[in-house]
mmCIF file of C-alpha atoms and ligand atoms in Angstrom:
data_model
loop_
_atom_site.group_PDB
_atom_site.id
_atom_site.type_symbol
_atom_site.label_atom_id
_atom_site.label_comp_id
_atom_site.label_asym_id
_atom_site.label_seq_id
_atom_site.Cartn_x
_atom_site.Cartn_y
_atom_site.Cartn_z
ATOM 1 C CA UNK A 1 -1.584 10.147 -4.388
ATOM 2 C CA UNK A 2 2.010 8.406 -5.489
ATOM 3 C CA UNK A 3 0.639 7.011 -8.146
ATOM 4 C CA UNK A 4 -1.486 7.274 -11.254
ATOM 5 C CA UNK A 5 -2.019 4.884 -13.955
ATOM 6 C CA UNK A 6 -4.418 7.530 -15.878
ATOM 7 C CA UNK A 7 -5.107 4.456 -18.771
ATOM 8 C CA UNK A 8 -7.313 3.039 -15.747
ATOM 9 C CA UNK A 9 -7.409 4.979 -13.676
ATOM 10 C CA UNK A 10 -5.344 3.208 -10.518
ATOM 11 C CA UNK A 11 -3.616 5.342 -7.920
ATOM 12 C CA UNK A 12 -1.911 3.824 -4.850
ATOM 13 C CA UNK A 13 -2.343 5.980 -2.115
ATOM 14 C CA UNK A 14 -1.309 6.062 1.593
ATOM 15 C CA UNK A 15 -4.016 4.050 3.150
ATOM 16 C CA UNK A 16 -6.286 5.275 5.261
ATOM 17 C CA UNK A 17 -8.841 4.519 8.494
ATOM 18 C CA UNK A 18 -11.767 4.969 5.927
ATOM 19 C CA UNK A 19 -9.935 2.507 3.657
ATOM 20 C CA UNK A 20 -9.917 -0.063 6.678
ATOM 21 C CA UNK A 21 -13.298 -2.151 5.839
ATOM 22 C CA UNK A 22 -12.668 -2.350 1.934
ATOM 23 C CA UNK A 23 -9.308 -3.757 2.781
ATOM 24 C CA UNK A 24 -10.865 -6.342 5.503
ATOM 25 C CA UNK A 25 -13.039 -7.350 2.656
ATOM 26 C CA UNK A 26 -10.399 -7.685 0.503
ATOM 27 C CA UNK A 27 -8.169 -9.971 2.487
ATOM 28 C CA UNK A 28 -11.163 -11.964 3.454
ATOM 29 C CA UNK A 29 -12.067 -12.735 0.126
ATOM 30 C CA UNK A 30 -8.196 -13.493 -0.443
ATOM 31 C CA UNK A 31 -7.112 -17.304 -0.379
ATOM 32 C CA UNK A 32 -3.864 -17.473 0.501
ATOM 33 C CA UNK A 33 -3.768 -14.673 2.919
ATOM 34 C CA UNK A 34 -3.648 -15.490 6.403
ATOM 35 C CA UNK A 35 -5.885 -13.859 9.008
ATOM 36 C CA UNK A 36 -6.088 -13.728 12.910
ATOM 37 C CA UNK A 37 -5.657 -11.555 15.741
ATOM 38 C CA UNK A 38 -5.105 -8.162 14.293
ATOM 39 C CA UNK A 39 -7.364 -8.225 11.286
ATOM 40 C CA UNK A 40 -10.042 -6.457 12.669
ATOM 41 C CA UNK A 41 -10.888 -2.592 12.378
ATOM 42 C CA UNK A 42 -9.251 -1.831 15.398
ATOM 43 C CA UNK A 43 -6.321 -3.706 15.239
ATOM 44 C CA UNK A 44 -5.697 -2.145 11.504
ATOM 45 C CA UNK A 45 -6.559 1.153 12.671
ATOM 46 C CA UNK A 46 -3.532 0.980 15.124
ATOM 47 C CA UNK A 47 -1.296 -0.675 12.785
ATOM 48 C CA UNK A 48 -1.716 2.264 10.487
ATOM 49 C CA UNK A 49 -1.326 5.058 13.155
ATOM 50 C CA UNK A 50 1.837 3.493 14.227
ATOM 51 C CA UNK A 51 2.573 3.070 10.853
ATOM 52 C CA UNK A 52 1.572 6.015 8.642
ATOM 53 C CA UNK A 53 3.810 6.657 6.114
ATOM 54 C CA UNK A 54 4.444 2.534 4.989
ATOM 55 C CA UNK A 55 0.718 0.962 4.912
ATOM 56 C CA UNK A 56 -0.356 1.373 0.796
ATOM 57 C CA UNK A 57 -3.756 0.462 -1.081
ATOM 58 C CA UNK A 58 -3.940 0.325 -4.671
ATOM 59 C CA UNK A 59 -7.559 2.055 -6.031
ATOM 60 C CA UNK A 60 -9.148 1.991 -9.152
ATOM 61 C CA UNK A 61 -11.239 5.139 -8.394
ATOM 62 C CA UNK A 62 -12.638 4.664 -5.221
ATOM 63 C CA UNK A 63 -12.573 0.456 -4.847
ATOM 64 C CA UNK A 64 -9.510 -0.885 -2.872
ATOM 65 C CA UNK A 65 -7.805 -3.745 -5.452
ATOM 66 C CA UNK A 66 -4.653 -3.612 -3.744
ATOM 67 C CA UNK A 67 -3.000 -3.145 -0.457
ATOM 68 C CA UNK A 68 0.412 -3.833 1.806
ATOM 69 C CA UNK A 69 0.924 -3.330 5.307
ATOM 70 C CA UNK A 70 4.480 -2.002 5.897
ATOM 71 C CA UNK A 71 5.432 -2.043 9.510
ATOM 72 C CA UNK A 72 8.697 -1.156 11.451
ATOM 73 C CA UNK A 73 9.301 -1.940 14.874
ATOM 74 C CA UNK A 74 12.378 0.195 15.307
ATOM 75 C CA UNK A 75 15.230 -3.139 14.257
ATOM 76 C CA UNK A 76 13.001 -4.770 11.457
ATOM 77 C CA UNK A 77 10.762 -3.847 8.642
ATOM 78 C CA UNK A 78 7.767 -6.319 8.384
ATOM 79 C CA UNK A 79 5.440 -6.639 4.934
ATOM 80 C CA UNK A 80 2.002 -8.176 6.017
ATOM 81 C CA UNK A 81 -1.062 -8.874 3.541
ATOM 82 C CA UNK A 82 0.153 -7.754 -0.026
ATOM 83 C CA UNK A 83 -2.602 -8.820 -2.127
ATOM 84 C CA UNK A 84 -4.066 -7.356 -5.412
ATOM 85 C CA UNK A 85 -7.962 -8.543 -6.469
ATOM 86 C CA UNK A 86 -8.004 -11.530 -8.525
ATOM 87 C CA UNK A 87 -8.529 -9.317 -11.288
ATOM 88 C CA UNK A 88 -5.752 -7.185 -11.673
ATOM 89 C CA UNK A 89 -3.078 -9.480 -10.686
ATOM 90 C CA UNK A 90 0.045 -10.204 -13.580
ATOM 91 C CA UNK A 91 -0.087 -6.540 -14.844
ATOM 92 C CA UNK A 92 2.711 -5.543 -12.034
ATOM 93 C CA UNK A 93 0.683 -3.751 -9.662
ATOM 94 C CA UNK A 94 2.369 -6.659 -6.961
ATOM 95 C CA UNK A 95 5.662 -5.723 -7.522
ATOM 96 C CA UNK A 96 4.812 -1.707 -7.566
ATOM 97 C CA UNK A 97 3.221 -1.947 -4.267
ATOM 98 C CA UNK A 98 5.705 -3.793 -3.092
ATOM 99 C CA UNK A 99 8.179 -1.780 -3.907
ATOM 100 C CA UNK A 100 6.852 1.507 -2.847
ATOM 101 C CA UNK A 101 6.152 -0.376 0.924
ATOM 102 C CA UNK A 102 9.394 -1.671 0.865
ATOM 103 C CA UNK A 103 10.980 2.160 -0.424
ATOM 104 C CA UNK A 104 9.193 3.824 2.487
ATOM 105 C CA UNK A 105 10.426 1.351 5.004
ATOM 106 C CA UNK A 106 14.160 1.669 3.709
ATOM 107 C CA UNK A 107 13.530 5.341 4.354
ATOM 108 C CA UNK A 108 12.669 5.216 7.508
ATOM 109 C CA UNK A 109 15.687 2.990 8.451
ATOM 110 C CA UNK A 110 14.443 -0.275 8.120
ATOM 111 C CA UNK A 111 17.503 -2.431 7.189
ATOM 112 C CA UNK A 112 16.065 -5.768 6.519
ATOM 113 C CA UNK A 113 12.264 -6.460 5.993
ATOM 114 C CA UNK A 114 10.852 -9.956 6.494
ATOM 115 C CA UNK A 115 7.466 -11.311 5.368
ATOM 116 C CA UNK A 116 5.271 -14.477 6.053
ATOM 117 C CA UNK A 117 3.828 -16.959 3.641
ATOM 118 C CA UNK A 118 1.570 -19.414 4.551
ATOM 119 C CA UNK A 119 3.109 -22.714 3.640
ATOM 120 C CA UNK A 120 -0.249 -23.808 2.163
ATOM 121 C CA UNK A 121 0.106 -20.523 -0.239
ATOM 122 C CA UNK A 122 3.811 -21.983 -1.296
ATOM 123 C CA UNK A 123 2.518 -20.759 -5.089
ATOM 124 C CA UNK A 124 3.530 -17.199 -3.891
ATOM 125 C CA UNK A 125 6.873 -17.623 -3.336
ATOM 126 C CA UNK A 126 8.143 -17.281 -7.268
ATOM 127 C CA UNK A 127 6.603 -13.922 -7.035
ATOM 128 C CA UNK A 128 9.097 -12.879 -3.794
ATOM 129 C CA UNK A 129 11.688 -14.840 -5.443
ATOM 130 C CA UNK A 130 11.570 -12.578 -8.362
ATOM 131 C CA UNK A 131 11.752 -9.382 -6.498
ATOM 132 C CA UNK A 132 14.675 -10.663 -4.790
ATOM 133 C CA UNK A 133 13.426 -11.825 -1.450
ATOM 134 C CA UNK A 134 15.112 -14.678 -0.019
ATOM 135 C CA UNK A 135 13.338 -18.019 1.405
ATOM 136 C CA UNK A 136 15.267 -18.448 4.618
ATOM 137 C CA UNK A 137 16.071 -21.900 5.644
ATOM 138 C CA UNK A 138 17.927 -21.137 8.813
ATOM 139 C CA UNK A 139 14.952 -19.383 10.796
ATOM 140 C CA UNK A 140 11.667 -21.677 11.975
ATOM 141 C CA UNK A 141 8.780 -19.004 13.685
ATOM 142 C CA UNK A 142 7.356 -19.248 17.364
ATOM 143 C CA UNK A 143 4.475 -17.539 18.298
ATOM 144 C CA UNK A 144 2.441 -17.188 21.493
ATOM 145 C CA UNK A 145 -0.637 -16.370 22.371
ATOM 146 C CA UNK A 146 -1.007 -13.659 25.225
ATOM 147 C CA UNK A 147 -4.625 -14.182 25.490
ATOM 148 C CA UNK A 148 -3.935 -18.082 26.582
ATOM 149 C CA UNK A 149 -1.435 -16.504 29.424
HETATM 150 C C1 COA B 201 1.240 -12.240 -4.856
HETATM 151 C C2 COA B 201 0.447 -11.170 -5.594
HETATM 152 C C3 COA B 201 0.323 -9.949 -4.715
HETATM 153 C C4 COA B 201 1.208 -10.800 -6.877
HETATM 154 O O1 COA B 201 0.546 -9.712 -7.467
HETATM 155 P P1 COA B 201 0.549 -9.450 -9.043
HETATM 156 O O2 COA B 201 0.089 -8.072 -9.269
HETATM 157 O O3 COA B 201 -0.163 -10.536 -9.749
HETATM 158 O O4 COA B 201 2.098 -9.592 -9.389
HETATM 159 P P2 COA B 201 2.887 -8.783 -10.541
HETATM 160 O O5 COA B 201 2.032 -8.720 -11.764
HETATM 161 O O6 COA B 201 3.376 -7.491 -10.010
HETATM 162 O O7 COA B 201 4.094 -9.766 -10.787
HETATM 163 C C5 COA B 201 5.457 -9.343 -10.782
HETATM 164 C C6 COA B 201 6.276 -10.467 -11.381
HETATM 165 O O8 COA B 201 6.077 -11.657 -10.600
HETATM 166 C C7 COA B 201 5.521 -12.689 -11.415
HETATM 167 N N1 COA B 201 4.536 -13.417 -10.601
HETATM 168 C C8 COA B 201 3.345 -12.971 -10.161
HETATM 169 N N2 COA B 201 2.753 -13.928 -9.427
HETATM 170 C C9 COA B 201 3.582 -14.980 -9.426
HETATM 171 C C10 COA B 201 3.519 -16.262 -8.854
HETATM 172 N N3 COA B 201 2.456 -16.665 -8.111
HETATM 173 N N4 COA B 201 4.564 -17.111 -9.030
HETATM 174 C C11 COA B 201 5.639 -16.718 -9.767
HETATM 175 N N5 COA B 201 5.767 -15.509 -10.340
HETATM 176 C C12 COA B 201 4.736 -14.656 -10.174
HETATM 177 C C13 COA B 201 4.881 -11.992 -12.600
HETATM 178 O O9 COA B 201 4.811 -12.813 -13.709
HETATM 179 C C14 COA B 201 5.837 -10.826 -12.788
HETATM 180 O O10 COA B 201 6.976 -11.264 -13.476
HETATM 181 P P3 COA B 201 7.785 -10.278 -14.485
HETATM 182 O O11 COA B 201 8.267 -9.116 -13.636
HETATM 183 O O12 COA B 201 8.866 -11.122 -15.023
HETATM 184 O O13 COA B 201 6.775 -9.836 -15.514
HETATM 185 C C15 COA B 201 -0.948 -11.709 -5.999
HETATM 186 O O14 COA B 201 -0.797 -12.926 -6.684
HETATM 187 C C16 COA B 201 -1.911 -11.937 -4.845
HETATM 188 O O15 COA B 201 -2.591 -11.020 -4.392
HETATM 189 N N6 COA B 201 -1.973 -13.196 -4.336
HETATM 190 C C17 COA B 201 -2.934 -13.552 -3.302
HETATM 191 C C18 COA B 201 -2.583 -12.947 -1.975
HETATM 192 C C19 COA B 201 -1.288 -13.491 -1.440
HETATM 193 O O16 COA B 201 -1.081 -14.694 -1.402
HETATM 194 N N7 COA B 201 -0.417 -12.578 -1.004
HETATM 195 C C20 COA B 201 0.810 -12.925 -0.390
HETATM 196 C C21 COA B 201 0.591 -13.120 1.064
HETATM 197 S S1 COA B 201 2.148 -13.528 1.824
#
């Protein structure tokens, strides 16, 4: 446990395979977050073997309310799917998760961390803004699909 709110009871924890279909849930009930490729059990399962010490979910007791994906490739950090329940958002549990993802990545030698936001979830990016991140202008994304090749 790294954390304990013990007024209700919320812990953020290092999150685990068990954790996996609570946090599929979570995302899926999520607008704003995007989803594809890679949001299915197995594809999480992997993300957080390969990335043990930097994937977070924020419980009260044993629900998930919160998680982060923190990945590092070996060059970049990457933050996917912060999101806390509808419910518990505003009370700073964002910017605590993010933080603690974005510690653990820093430890681990991650020199700059980049993130995605959906362009149709542009109400998001005052949160980033506040925790310093900065909207780039000078990078567009490509992506390719290696199941169409
Ligand atoms: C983005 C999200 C994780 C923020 O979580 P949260 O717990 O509500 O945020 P916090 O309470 O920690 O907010 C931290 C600060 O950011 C501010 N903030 C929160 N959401 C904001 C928003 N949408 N726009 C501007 N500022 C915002 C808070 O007021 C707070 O400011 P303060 O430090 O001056 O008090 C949450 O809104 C969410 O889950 N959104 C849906 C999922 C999503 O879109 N995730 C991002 C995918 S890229």
């Amino acid at each position: 446990m790294l954390y304990n709110s013990a007024m209700e009871r919320l812990t953020i924890e290092l999150a685990r395979e068990s954790d996996i279909p609570f946090m599929l849930e979570l995302w899926q009930d999520t607008p704003g977050v995007g989803l594809g490729p890679g949001d299915d059990y197995t594809s999480v399962a992997a993300f957080l073997q390969r990335n043990p010490g930097s994937c977070l979910v924020l419980k009260n007791q044993d629900a998930v309310i919160g998680t982060v994906l923190g990945g590092f490739d070996g060059r970049r950090g990457y933050i996917y799917h912060l999101v806390i329940h509808e419910d518990y958002r505003r009370q700073g549990y964002g910017k605590k998760l993010l933080q603690e993802a974005v510690q653990r990545l820093k430890a681990i030698n991650a020199g700059k961390i980049h993130l995605f936001v959906l362009k149709s979830n542009s109400e998001v990016e005052g949160f980033y803004e506040k925790q310093g991140w900065i909207k780039r202008q000078d990078i567009e994304v490509f992506s390719l699909d290696t199941a169409k090749i």
